[in-house]
Amino acid sequence: MSRSFGLVGLPNAGKSTIFNALTLAGARVEAYPFCTIEPHHGVASVPDERLDRLHALFPGKKKVPTTIEVVDIAGLVEGASQGEGLGNQFLAEIRGVEAILHVVRCFPDPDIAHPMGELDVRRDIQVVEGELLAKDRETLERRRERTAKAARTGDKPAQEEVALLDRLLDAVRDGKAIRTLRFSAQEMPLLRELAPLTSKPVLFVANVDDAGENDLSRAVAEVARESGAGWIIVRGKLEAELGEACPEEGERQAFLQEYGLTESALVRLVREAYRLLAVITFYTVEGPEVRAWTVPAGTKAPDAGAAIHTDFRDRFVLAEVMPLADLLAAGSERALREAGRVHRAGRDYTVQDGDVIHFISA
Ligand SMILES: Nc1nc2c(ncn2[C@@H]2O[C@H](COP(=O)(O)OP(=O)(O)O)[C@@H](O)[C@H]2O)c(=O)[nH]1
Ligand SMILES: [Mg+2]
């Protein structure tokens, strides 16, 4: 399953530019042809050095990376939650993604209009977050009205829900994103069901000019630290142009290095986004494929198996686990087996980032 990310930000922040940079770069990772589901939905293959090294042990097989789905969500302007611009259209799209990539314009270019006249990183971020908060407030208030009726009849779960809704509403009325609150294990299922927009993890993408970091991007980093979000700096225009001009991966790398970059925006973005989502990557070597998979950190072996086939969960027998580092050190799967270093894991085993797993079902 692809992890899905939605690009939001003010008009002219560089969302479409970054969408192009990401999807063009991912198109070069092989295996998957670049695929545009709709004009604003793209799938990018995730570059993965560990998968490359694993694949080198099985050169006859096909390499299948994980993918991310990226949605270029237009229409979030000041007042959008009240129906301004494209109004509420953007909402359904944000509801559908796992994490938000909030693109912040950090390039002062007089030729490119700013919707509020001039650049002000904090204000620009607040306008976008303010729209999301306004939407959450509206949905949560409506929900509270309905639940409060049931609560008055003495319905215990409804009373607990009202208590949680009040806490969420206090935060959003106060201009605080729900992602900054902490929740108990009992509250989590309801929170997941409510899925407020501001509960989704946010990765700020400071879109800078070719020269890189500047005062504006430093302000983005500061806001991110204050608000429980992640952040990365991306030279959107440069990387989008590179994606178009250099079809060959090595050539692109050489270019990036000229600008002092060792990794593409896609690589850095995926790393930060996977960290925010708390997902890990494991690998399989099955049939004709060497393949990467992502699952939430803490996933047990049978549930990880279910990502591949439900039989691996429902008829789970065991999982043979080879940490990638051990496999690479041994030089081959056979050498690792002969050394007796393949771990036979039961259904309680928690999958670790970088495990190479062979599932056995009945
Ligand atoms: N100078 C400069 N222009 C950029 C940069 N990123 C995007 N742009 C330009 O800004 C304009 C708006 O970008 P676009 O991606 O369409 O913004 P969107 O409205 O958020 O999708 C386009 O003309 C881009 O070429 C950048 O880093 N530097
Ligand atoms: Mg656009």
GROMACS .gro file of N, CA and C and ligand atoms in nm, residues 10-17 107 109 112 207-209 237, ligand 1:
model
   73
   10LEU      N    1  -0.061   2.813   0.011
   10LEU     CA    2  -0.125   2.924  -0.058
   10LEU      C    3  -0.098   2.915  -0.208
   11PRO      N    4  -0.182   2.978  -0.290
   11PRO     CA    5  -0.154   2.983  -0.434
   11PRO      C    6  -0.014   3.043  -0.457
   12ASN      N    7   0.057   2.988  -0.555
   12ASN     CA    8   0.191   3.033  -0.590
   12ASN      C    9   0.298   3.000  -0.486
   13ALA      N   10   0.268   2.914  -0.391
   13ALA     CA   11   0.371   2.872  -0.294
   13ALA      C   12   0.468   2.776  -0.361
   14GLY      N   13   0.421   2.709  -0.467
   14GLY     CA   14   0.508   2.614  -0.538
   14GLY      C   15   0.462   2.469  -0.526
   15LYS      N   16   0.334   2.449  -0.496
   15LYS     CA   17   0.282   2.312  -0.480
   15LYS      C   18   0.298   2.230  -0.609
   16SER      N   19   0.252   2.287  -0.719
   16SER     CA   20   0.257   2.210  -0.845
   16SER      C   21   0.401   2.187  -0.887
   17THR      N   22   0.488   2.284  -0.860
   17THR     CA   23   0.629   2.269  -0.892
   17THR      C   24   0.688   2.151  -0.813
  107PHE      N   25   1.067   3.201  -0.140
  107PHE     CA   26   1.147   3.268  -0.243
  107PHE      C   27   1.082   3.402  -0.275
  109ASP      N   28   1.024   3.648  -0.513
  109ASP     CA   29   1.035   3.677  -0.655
  109ASP      C   30   0.928   3.780  -0.692
  112ILE      N   31   0.636   3.698  -0.928
  112ILE     CA   32   0.533   3.599  -0.895
  112ILE      C   33   0.445   3.653  -0.783
  207ASN      N   34   0.990   2.604   0.046
  207ASN     CA   35   1.029   2.607  -0.095
  207ASN      C   36   1.121   2.727  -0.120
  208VAL      N   37   1.249   2.698  -0.141
  208VAL     CA   38   1.348   2.804  -0.154
  208VAL      C   39   1.404   2.811  -0.296
  209ASP      N   40   1.469   2.922  -0.326
  209ASP     CA   41   1.538   2.940  -0.454
  209ASP      C   42   1.663   2.853  -0.460
  237LYS      N   43   1.191   2.468  -0.767
  237LYS     CA   44   1.206   2.497  -0.910
  237LYS      C   45   1.327   2.424  -0.967
  363LIG     N1   46   1.189   3.199  -0.828
  363LIG     C1   47   1.126   3.088  -0.794
  363LIG     N2   48   1.009   3.060  -0.848
  363LIG     C2   49   0.945   2.946  -0.812
  363LIG     C3   50   1.000   2.857  -0.716
  363LIG     N3   51   0.913   2.756  -0.702
  363LIG     C4   52   0.809   2.781  -0.783
  363LIG     N4   53   0.827   2.896  -0.850
  363LIG     C5   54   0.739   2.960  -0.948
  363LIG     O1   55   0.626   3.012  -0.881
  363LIG     C6   56   0.510   3.003  -0.963
  363LIG     C7   57   0.401   2.930  -0.888
  363LIG     O2   58   0.440   2.796  -0.867
  363LIG     P1   59   0.334   2.677  -0.863
  363LIG     O3   60   0.409   2.554  -0.842
  363LIG     O4   61   0.246   2.683  -0.982
  363LIG     O5   62   0.252   2.719  -0.733
  363LIG     P2   63   0.114   2.659  -0.674
  363LIG     O6   64   0.010   2.762  -0.702
  363LIG     O7   65   0.138   2.646  -0.527
  363LIG     O8   66   0.089   2.528  -0.739
  363LIG     C8   67   0.553   2.932  -1.091
  363LIG     O9   68   0.576   3.030  -1.189
  363LIG     C9   69   0.683   2.863  -1.050
  363LIG    O10   70   0.769   2.848  -1.159
  363LIG    C10   71   1.127   2.888  -0.660
  363LIG    O11   72   1.183   2.814  -0.579
  363LIG     N5   73   1.185   3.005  -0.702
   0.00000   0.00000   0.00000
